[in-house]
Short mmCIF file of C-alpha atoms and ligand atoms in Angstrom, two decimals:
data_model
loop_
_atom_site.label_atom_id
_atom_site.label_comp_id
_atom_site.label_asym_id
_atom_site.label_seq_id
_atom_site.Cartn_x
_atom_site.Cartn_y
_atom_site.Cartn_z
CA MET A 1 -28.83 171.37 117.62
CA THR A 2 -28.97 173.82 120.52
CA THR A 3 -32.08 174.22 122.65
CA THR A 4 -33.12 177.43 124.38
CA PRO A 5 -33.06 176.98 128.16
CA LEU A 6 -36.51 177.00 129.73
CA ALA A 7 -37.33 180.32 131.42
CA ILE A 8 -38.42 179.59 135.01
CA GLY A 9 -39.19 182.13 137.69
CA ILE A 10 -41.78 184.03 139.70
CA HIS A 11 -45.11 184.31 137.95
CA ASP A 12 -46.88 186.37 140.62
CA LEU A 13 -46.54 187.16 144.30
CA ALA A 14 -48.80 188.43 147.08
CA VAL A 15 -48.07 189.89 150.50
CA ALA A 16 -50.04 189.48 153.72
CA THR A 17 -49.47 190.64 157.26
CA ALA A 18 -51.10 190.68 160.69
CA SER A 19 -54.06 192.94 161.39
CA SER A 20 -52.54 195.00 164.21
CA VAL A 21 -49.62 197.40 164.18
CA VAL A 22 -47.40 199.09 166.75
CA GLU A 23 -45.93 202.49 165.95
CA LEU A 24 -42.26 202.35 166.84
CA ASP A 25 -42.50 205.97 168.02
CA ASP A 26 -44.83 204.63 170.75
CA LEU A 27 -42.33 201.91 171.66
CA ALA A 28 -39.50 204.46 171.76
CA ALA A 29 -41.55 206.81 173.98
CA ARG A 30 -42.31 203.98 176.39
CA ALA A 31 -38.63 202.96 176.55
CA GLY A 32 -37.33 206.54 176.76
CA ILE A 33 -35.40 206.13 173.50
CA ASP A 34 -35.01 208.80 170.81
CA PRO A 35 -37.48 207.71 168.06
CA ALA A 36 -34.83 208.61 165.47
CA LYS A 37 -32.88 205.56 166.59
CA PHE A 38 -35.62 203.31 165.23
CA ARG A 39 -36.63 205.44 162.24
CA ILE A 40 -33.11 206.33 161.08
CA GLY A 41 -30.76 204.03 163.00
CA LEU A 42 -32.74 200.87 162.16
CA GLY A 43 -34.84 202.19 159.26
CA GLN A 44 -38.09 200.97 160.83
CA GLU A 45 -41.37 202.84 161.43
CA GLN A 46 -43.88 200.19 162.50
CA MET A 47 -44.17 196.51 163.30
CA SER A 48 -47.11 194.24 162.53
CA VAL A 49 -48.37 192.25 165.50
CA PRO A 50 -50.58 189.16 165.20
CA GLY A 51 -53.80 189.07 167.19
CA GLN A 52 -54.70 185.99 169.24
CA ASP A 53 -56.42 184.41 166.25
CA GLU A 54 -53.58 185.03 163.78
CA ASP A 55 -50.36 183.13 163.12
CA ILE A 56 -48.14 181.89 160.29
CA VAL A 57 -50.98 179.74 158.92
CA THR A 58 -53.58 182.52 158.74
CA MET A 59 -51.13 184.98 157.15
CA GLY A 60 -49.79 182.36 154.74
CA ALA A 61 -53.32 181.36 153.71
CA ALA A 62 -54.29 185.00 153.14
CA ALA A 63 -51.30 185.57 150.83
CA ALA A 64 -51.82 182.29 148.97
CA GLN A 65 -55.55 182.94 148.52
CA ARG A 66 -54.75 186.04 146.47
CA ILE A 67 -52.50 183.99 144.19
CA LEU A 68 -55.21 181.35 143.73
CA ASP A 69 -57.84 184.05 143.09
CA ARG A 70 -55.72 185.36 140.24
CA HIS A 71 -54.40 182.12 138.76
CA GLY A 72 -56.41 179.17 140.04
CA ALA A 73 -54.84 175.93 141.25
CA ASP A 74 -54.34 174.19 137.91
CA GLY A 75 -50.91 172.62 137.61
CA ILE A 76 -50.05 173.08 141.30
CA ARG A 77 -48.80 169.75 142.65
CA THR A 78 -46.46 171.12 145.31
CA VAL A 79 -46.77 173.64 148.13
CA PHE A 80 -43.57 174.58 149.91
CA PHE A 81 -44.13 176.34 153.23
CA ALA A 82 -41.03 178.16 154.47
CA THR A 83 -40.90 179.36 158.07
CA GLU A 84 -38.67 179.62 161.07
CA THR A 85 -41.59 180.06 163.47
CA GLY A 86 -43.12 176.66 162.92
CA ILE A 87 -46.19 175.75 164.97
CA ASP A 88 -45.52 172.02 165.16
CA GLN A 89 -42.43 169.82 165.33
CA SER A 90 -43.83 167.37 162.79
CA ARG A 91 -46.72 168.49 160.61
CA ALA A 92 -46.06 171.18 158.02
CA ALA A 93 -48.01 174.39 158.67
CA GLY A 94 -48.77 174.30 154.96
CA VAL A 95 -51.04 171.29 155.46
CA HIS A 96 -53.44 173.56 157.39
CA VAL A 97 -53.19 176.09 154.54
CA HIS A 98 -53.91 173.33 152.02
CA GLU A 99 -57.13 172.52 153.88
CA LEU A 100 -58.18 176.15 154.38
CA LEU A 101 -57.73 176.86 150.68
CA GLY A 102 -59.39 173.66 149.53
CA LEU A 103 -56.43 172.61 147.40
CA PRO A 104 -56.71 169.24 145.63
CA ARG A 105 -55.61 166.06 147.45
CA SER A 106 -53.08 165.49 144.64
CA VAL A 107 -50.78 168.20 146.02
CA ARG A 108 -47.74 167.53 148.20
CA VAL A 109 -47.01 169.91 151.08
CA VAL A 110 -43.66 170.26 152.82
CA GLU A 111 -42.19 172.71 155.32
CA LEU A 112 -38.65 174.04 154.89
CA LYS A 113 -36.51 175.54 157.63
CA GLN A 114 -33.21 177.39 157.73
CA ALA A 115 -33.92 180.64 159.53
CA CYS A 116 -34.79 183.46 157.10
CA TYR A 117 -33.28 181.62 154.12
CA ALA A 118 -35.84 178.82 153.59
CA ALA A 119 -38.07 180.59 151.03
CA THR A 120 -35.11 180.81 148.69
CA ALA A 121 -34.41 177.10 149.11
CA ALA A 122 -38.10 176.55 148.30
CA MET A 123 -37.86 178.66 145.16
CA GLN A 124 -34.78 176.77 143.94
CA ALA A 125 -36.41 173.40 144.66
CA ALA A 126 -39.51 174.60 142.82
CA ALA A 127 -37.40 175.59 139.82
CA GLY A 128 -35.95 172.06 139.79
CA LEU A 129 -39.41 170.47 139.77
CA ILE A 130 -40.52 172.73 136.94
CA ALA A 131 -37.38 172.02 134.90
CA ARG A 132 -38.44 168.36 135.05
CA ASN A 133 -42.05 169.09 134.18
CA PRO A 134 -42.74 172.59 132.79
CA GLU A 135 -46.51 172.02 133.02
CA GLU A 136 -46.32 172.11 136.81
CA ARG A 137 -46.48 175.23 138.97
CA VAL A 138 -45.26 175.38 142.55
CA LEU A 139 -46.85 177.50 145.26
CA VAL A 140 -44.25 178.84 147.70
CA ILE A 141 -45.52 180.33 150.96
CA ALA A 142 -43.15 182.06 153.37
CA SER A 143 -44.70 183.17 156.65
CA ASP A 144 -43.18 184.22 159.96
CA VAL A 145 -43.70 186.05 163.20
CA ALA A 146 -40.49 187.71 164.42
CA ARG A 147 -40.65 187.67 168.18
CA TYR A 148 -37.85 188.68 170.55
CA ASP A 149 -37.80 189.27 174.30
CA LEU A 150 -39.62 192.35 175.57
CA ASP A 151 -37.31 195.26 176.40
CA SER A 152 -34.41 193.74 174.43
CA ALA A 153 -32.35 195.58 171.79
CA ALA A 154 -34.01 193.36 169.18
CA GLU A 155 -37.58 194.25 170.25
CA PRO A 156 -38.05 197.08 167.70
CA THR A 157 -37.03 194.68 164.92
CA GLN A 158 -40.01 192.38 165.43
CA GLY A 159 -42.79 192.05 162.86
CA ALA A 160 -45.09 189.59 161.12
CA GLY A 161 -45.73 188.90 157.48
CA ALA A 162 -46.17 186.39 154.71
CA VAL A 163 -45.61 186.20 151.01
CA ALA A 164 -46.93 183.65 148.56
CA PHE A 165 -45.50 183.26 145.10
CA LEU A 166 -46.09 181.04 142.16
CA VAL A 167 -43.03 179.55 140.48
CA SER A 168 -43.64 178.54 136.87
CA ALA A 169 -42.21 178.25 133.38
CA ASP A 170 -42.47 181.43 131.28
CA PRO A 171 -43.18 183.57 134.35
CA ALA A 172 -44.95 186.92 134.02
CA LEU A 173 -42.98 188.71 136.73
CA ALA A 174 -39.31 187.71 136.85
CA VAL A 175 -37.07 185.03 135.37
CA LEU A 176 -34.64 183.27 137.70
CA GLU A 177 -31.16 183.22 136.18
CA PRO A 178 -29.30 179.92 136.55
CA ILE A 179 -26.18 181.05 138.43
CA GLY A 180 -26.33 181.44 142.21
CA GLY A 181 -23.65 181.90 144.86
CA LEU A 182 -23.75 180.06 148.19
CA TYR A 183 -22.07 180.43 151.58
CA THR A 184 -22.73 178.31 154.67
CA ALA A 185 -21.04 178.77 158.05
CA GLU A 186 -22.08 177.45 161.46
CA ILE A 187 -22.44 180.47 163.72
CA ASP A 188 -24.42 181.25 166.89
CA ASP A 189 -25.86 184.59 165.75
CA PHE A 190 -29.56 183.74 165.98
CA TRP A 191 -31.60 180.62 166.66
CA ARG A 192 -34.76 179.51 168.45
CA PRO A 193 -34.52 176.51 170.76
CA ASN A 194 -37.48 174.11 170.66
CA ASP A 195 -38.66 175.23 174.09
CA SER A 196 -38.71 178.95 173.30
CA VAL A 197 -41.23 181.20 171.51
CA THR A 198 -38.69 183.99 171.25
CA ALA A 199 -35.46 183.86 169.28
CA VAL A 200 -32.06 183.89 170.93
CA VAL A 201 -29.98 186.50 169.17
CA ASP A 202 -26.53 188.03 169.34
CA GLY A 203 -27.52 191.12 167.38
CA LYS A 204 -24.09 192.56 166.66
CA LEU A 205 -22.74 189.16 165.64
CA SER A 206 -25.76 188.66 163.35
CA VAL A 207 -24.99 191.89 161.53
CA SER A 208 -21.37 190.92 160.84
CA ALA A 209 -22.37 187.32 160.01
CA TYR A 210 -24.89 188.67 157.48
CA ILE A 211 -22.20 190.80 155.81
CA ASP A 212 -19.74 187.86 155.77
CA GLY A 213 -22.47 185.67 154.25
CA PHE A 214 -23.20 188.29 151.62
CA THR A 215 -19.61 188.78 150.48
CA GLY A 216 -18.99 185.02 150.68
CA ALA A 217 -22.04 184.24 148.51
CA TRP A 218 -21.06 187.05 146.15
CA ASP A 219 -17.57 185.60 145.69
CA ASP A 220 -19.06 182.17 144.94
CA PHE A 221 -21.53 183.77 142.49
CA ARG A 222 -18.66 185.43 140.63
CA ALA A 223 -16.48 182.30 140.71
CA ARG A 224 -19.31 180.36 139.03
CA GLY A 225 -19.57 182.91 136.21
CA GLY A 226 -22.14 185.30 137.69
CA VAL A 227 -22.34 188.77 136.12
CA ASP A 228 -20.21 191.71 137.17
CA VAL A 229 -21.68 194.02 139.81
CA THR A 230 -22.05 196.77 137.19
CA GLU A 231 -24.52 194.56 135.27
CA ILE A 232 -26.98 194.49 138.19
CA ASP A 233 -29.62 197.22 138.10
CA ARG A 234 -31.21 196.90 141.56
CA PHE A 235 -30.43 195.00 144.77
CA CYS A 236 -32.93 193.35 147.10
CA HIS A 237 -31.75 192.05 150.46
CA HIS A 238 -33.23 190.14 153.32
CA GLN A 239 -34.27 192.98 155.64
CA PRO A 240 -34.34 192.10 159.35
CA PHE A 241 -34.50 195.91 159.60
CA THR A 242 -34.20 197.99 156.49
CA LYS A 243 -30.95 199.70 157.50
CA MET A 244 -29.37 196.23 157.16
CA ALA A 245 -29.89 196.43 153.39
CA VAL A 246 -28.09 199.77 153.33
CA LYS A 247 -25.20 198.33 155.34
CA ALA A 248 -24.97 195.30 153.02
CA HIS A 249 -25.02 197.52 149.93
CA ARG A 250 -22.13 199.59 151.29
CA ALA A 251 -20.24 196.39 152.13
CA LEU A 252 -20.62 195.11 148.57
CA ALA A 253 -19.33 198.43 147.19
CA GLU A 254 -16.30 198.14 149.44
CA HIS A 255 -15.80 194.46 148.62
CA THR A 256 -15.94 194.97 144.86
CA GLY A 257 -14.28 198.40 144.80
CA VAL A 258 -17.19 199.67 142.67
CA GLU A 259 -19.23 202.70 143.70
CA LEU A 260 -22.87 201.61 144.09
CA ALA A 261 -25.56 204.30 144.28
CA PRO A 262 -27.78 204.14 147.40
CA GLU A 263 -30.86 204.37 145.11
CA LEU A 264 -30.16 200.84 143.84
CA VAL A 265 -31.34 199.51 147.19
CA ALA A 266 -33.47 202.32 148.66
CA LEU A 267 -36.59 201.48 146.67
CA THR A 268 -36.91 198.01 148.15
CA THR A 269 -37.68 199.02 151.73
CA GLY A 270 -41.19 200.56 151.46
CA TYR A 271 -43.13 197.59 152.85
CA ASN A 272 -40.60 196.20 155.33
CA ARG A 273 -40.27 199.59 157.07
CA ARG A 274 -43.95 199.17 157.96
CA ILE A 275 -44.23 195.40 158.50
CA GLY A 276 -41.03 194.83 160.46
CA ASN A 277 -39.03 191.63 160.18
CA SER A 278 -40.95 188.81 158.52
CA TYR A 279 -37.95 186.45 158.45
CA THR A 280 -38.43 184.09 155.44
CA ALA A 281 -40.85 186.48 153.72
CA SER A 282 -38.74 189.61 154.12
CA LEU A 283 -36.61 189.29 150.95
CA TYR A 284 -39.66 188.63 148.77
CA ILE A 285 -41.61 191.46 150.41
CA ALA A 286 -38.65 193.69 149.49
CA LEU A 287 -38.96 192.42 145.91
CA ALA A 288 -42.70 193.17 145.95
CA ALA A 289 -41.99 196.74 147.13
CA LEU A 290 -39.53 197.26 144.31
CA LEU A 291 -41.82 195.85 141.62
CA ASP A 292 -44.85 197.72 143.01
CA GLY A 293 -43.00 201.04 143.13
CA ALA A 294 -43.84 201.23 146.85
CA GLY A 295 -40.96 203.64 147.44
CA GLY A 296 -42.41 206.09 144.91
CA ASN A 297 -40.37 204.64 142.07
CA ASP A 298 -41.88 205.11 138.64
CA ASP A 299 -38.94 203.70 136.66
CA ASP A 300 -39.85 201.03 134.15
CA LEU A 301 -37.94 197.98 135.38
CA THR A 302 -38.71 195.82 132.35
CA GLY A 303 -35.55 193.88 131.54
CA ALA A 304 -33.79 195.04 134.71
CA ARG A 305 -31.57 192.54 136.49
CA ILE A 306 -32.19 192.37 140.24
CA GLY A 307 -29.55 191.00 142.59
CA MET A 308 -31.24 189.06 145.41
CA PHE A 309 -29.47 188.30 148.68
CA SER A 310 -31.03 185.72 150.98
CA TYR A 311 -29.60 185.25 154.49
CA GLY A 312 -30.65 182.78 157.16
CA SER A 313 -28.84 183.01 160.48
CA GLY A 314 -26.91 180.10 161.67
CA SER A 315 -26.07 180.49 158.70
CA VAL A 316 -26.86 179.93 155.02
CA SER A 317 -26.53 182.66 152.38
CA GLU A 318 -27.41 182.76 148.70
CA PHE A 319 -26.99 185.44 146.06
CA PHE A 320 -28.90 185.05 142.80
CA THR A 321 -30.40 187.21 140.09
CA LEU A 322 -33.83 187.77 138.56
CA VAL A 323 -34.71 189.52 135.30
CA VAL A 324 -37.93 191.55 135.35
CA GLN A 325 -40.43 190.65 132.63
CA PRO A 326 -42.57 192.99 130.50
CA GLY A 327 -45.94 193.84 132.06
CA TYR A 328 -44.66 193.07 135.55
CA ARG A 329 -46.68 195.91 137.06
CA ALA A 330 -49.98 195.07 135.39
CA ALA A 331 -51.39 193.26 138.40
CA THR A 332 -53.30 195.01 141.17
CA ARG A 333 -50.72 193.77 143.65
CA GLY A 334 -49.40 197.12 144.88
CA ASP A 335 -52.80 198.65 145.64
CA GLU A 336 -53.85 195.53 147.55
CA THR A 337 -50.71 195.53 149.68
CA ALA A 338 -50.94 199.25 150.42
CA ALA A 339 -54.59 198.81 151.43
CA LEU A 340 -53.88 195.96 153.82
CA LEU A 341 -51.04 197.88 155.48
CA ASP A 342 -53.27 200.93 155.89
CA ALA A 343 -56.14 198.83 157.26
CA ARG A 344 -54.19 197.52 160.27
CA SER A 345 -55.42 198.63 163.71
CA ARG A 346 -52.99 200.57 165.81
CA VAL A 347 -52.45 198.97 169.21
CA ASP A 348 -50.81 200.68 172.15
CA VAL A 349 -47.73 199.32 173.85
CA ASP A 350 -49.65 197.76 176.76
CA SER A 351 -51.93 195.82 174.40
CA TYR A 352 -48.98 194.68 172.32
CA ARG A 353 -47.19 193.45 175.44
CA GLU A 354 -50.26 191.43 176.41
CA LEU A 355 -50.36 189.83 172.96
CA HIS A 356 -46.65 189.09 173.22
CA ALA A 357 -47.21 187.27 176.52
CA LEU A 358 -49.98 185.15 174.94
CA ALA A 359 -47.66 183.82 172.23
CA HIS A 360 -46.80 180.75 174.26
CA ARG A 361 -49.69 178.28 174.29
CA ASP A 362 -49.47 175.11 176.31
CA SER A 363 -50.74 172.42 173.93
CA THR A 364 -51.98 170.27 176.84
CA VAL A 365 -54.62 172.89 177.69
CA ASP A 366 -57.64 173.05 175.38
CA VAL A 367 -58.55 176.61 174.47
CA GLU A 368 -61.15 178.19 172.22
CA ILE A 369 -60.34 181.51 170.56
CA ALA A 370 -63.19 183.51 169.06
CA PRO A 371 -62.37 184.87 165.59
CA ASP A 372 -61.54 188.52 166.14
CA SER A 373 -59.29 189.79 163.35
CA PRO A 374 -60.91 191.06 160.14
CA GLY A 375 -59.08 188.56 157.92
CA GLU A 376 -60.68 185.52 156.32
CA PHE A 377 -58.59 182.89 158.14
CA HIS A 378 -58.48 182.38 161.90
CA PHE A 379 -56.66 180.30 164.48
CA THR A 380 -59.54 179.10 166.65
CA GLY A 381 -57.66 177.38 169.45
CA ILE A 382 -56.33 174.03 170.58
CA THR A 383 -58.26 170.83 171.15
CA GLY A 384 -56.74 167.40 171.73
CA ARG A 385 -53.30 169.06 171.52
CA ALA A 386 -53.89 170.07 167.87
CA ARG A 387 -54.20 173.60 166.53
CA ARG A 388 -57.54 174.38 164.85
CA TYR A 389 -58.31 176.84 162.08
CA SER A 390 -61.39 178.25 160.39
CA ARG A 391 -62.23 180.18 157.28
CA GLY A 392 -64.74 182.99 156.99
N1 LIG B 401 -30.67 208.78 165.87
C1 LIG B 401 -30.28 208.10 164.75
N2 LIG B 401 -29.61 206.93 164.79
C2 LIG B 401 -29.35 206.41 166.01
C3 LIG B 401 -29.71 207.05 167.19
C4 LIG B 401 -30.41 208.31 167.09
N3 LIG B 401 -30.81 208.97 168.18
N4 LIG B 401 -29.29 206.31 168.23
C5 LIG B 401 -28.67 205.20 167.71
N5 LIG B 401 -28.71 205.27 166.36
C6 LIG B 401 -28.19 204.31 165.41
C7 LIG B 401 -26.82 203.76 165.78
O1 LIG B 401 -25.78 204.66 165.42
C8 LIG B 401 -26.80 202.47 164.96
O2 LIG B 401 -26.55 202.81 163.61
P1 LIG B 401 -25.40 202.02 162.80
O3 LIG B 401 -25.71 200.55 162.90
O4 LIG B 401 -25.55 202.54 161.41
O5 LIG B 401 -24.11 202.35 163.44
C9 LIG B 401 -28.27 202.00 165.04
O6 LIG B 401 -29.03 203.16 165.45
C10 LIG B 401 -28.51 200.84 166.00
O7 LIG B 401 -28.09 201.21 167.28
P2 LIG B 401 -27.09 200.32 168.15
O8 LIG B 401 -27.01 200.94 169.49
O9 LIG B 401 -25.82 200.12 167.42
O10 LIG B 401 -27.71 198.87 168.19
P3 LIG B 401 -28.79 198.22 169.17
O11 LIG B 401 -28.11 197.85 170.44
O12 LIG B 401 -30.01 199.04 169.24
O13 LIG B 401 -29.13 196.88 168.36
C11 LIG B 401 -29.59 195.43 166.54
C12 LIG B 401 -29.41 196.89 166.98
C13 LIG B 401 -29.88 195.38 165.05
C14 LIG B 401 -28.30 194.66 166.81
C15 LIG B 401 -30.79 194.84 167.35
O14 LIG B 401 -31.95 195.52 167.00
C16 LIG B 401 -30.98 193.36 167.11
O15 LIG B 401 -30.39 192.53 167.79
N6 LIG B 401 -31.89 192.99 166.16
C17 LIG B 401 -32.22 191.60 165.88
C18 LIG B 401 -31.15 190.89 165.07
C19 LIG B 401 -31.11 191.29 163.68
O16 LIG B 401 -32.06 191.82 163.15
N7 LIG B 401 -29.98 190.99 163.02
C20 LIG B 401 -29.74 191.32 161.65
C21 LIG B 401 -29.05 190.27 160.85
S1 LIG B 401 -30.05 188.81 160.61
#
């Protein structure tokens, strides 16, 4: 007797970001750079900037709250929090989110780290838990603040964002296909030492390492029986800047010798162009943009196979595929995300630079931060060396 494999995948997802935004045209004007370099050369228009009372916890909680509002917490026994901008060396940032959201005590919370890749590791681990018990659902939260040195080449590729998604059996949004391709290589392209709030990056090396990771993961995907490139309808990539997805798409065409239309990737960039790099969340924000039609795409993607490329510097790469489920666009997701992007307050370059300087907080100095941002969740300061949060 044969049994049908259990369909496991993404049931719903929600995006959140910081409440302030810098126009990259303003940054270009300040630096005396042609704004076309950022808009066209990098494919970026804006970058979200967290206020003093915002961080990975507040953004992650905001995204997860929308998932809980729509689906409740029944069946959730695991929260995976993926980030590469962790706020503590020991406690998972997700434990603060667990408290803010009032999740049951009978839920485990763990943080995962491998640069921008960790949300994909979380999704795969979630799928394993659900294969063992299909009644369970796993809440994955990916939340990051991309912060580089002021006046560096990487500065216009900063950003801040979070995504929360529910992994379940019989998902409403997209089914995760079983074959994935992997590629790991130790490389010094990007990392963040424990004593630094900004990442250390060799930008040019990171671009070539990303491409090598992509083609390497692709080759492993094919070797394990993954579908031919012509059987993939759309491609979503990790987007440290959206032009990176275009570069990767071209590289895959060259690698496979198959012409791949630019449209297959263009419709995934609508949110990331405005949020900037959100590290672990970026790939899943690209997926949200595609499913929401954020690039003005009205195609019905029901049944479409999406190739997903996840890259985390240092480096770990994974290529896998999702199949879009009927009714995937029924949720109010797209309108909510568009509204929160539009609602951000524009800050000038001087104000952004002040916020950047405040990113480093000495945990030995107690500080109280008055809630200021319009969101529901706030970082309220440090007492007794511990970070404090509030809701409402
Ligand atoms: N109009 C249009 N395009 C312009 C331009 C102009 N006036 N001036 C420059 N450009 C283009 C360049 O031709 C280049 O395009 P290409 O990559 O398609 O050749 C692009 O803008 C970037 O300019 P370049 O001078 O090559 O790079 P940079 O020194 O500004 O650095 C990064 C770019 C991505 C390396 C840098 O932003 C960085 O380090 N980012 C962080 C790391 C990162 O995101 N890595 C990605 C993999 S994880």
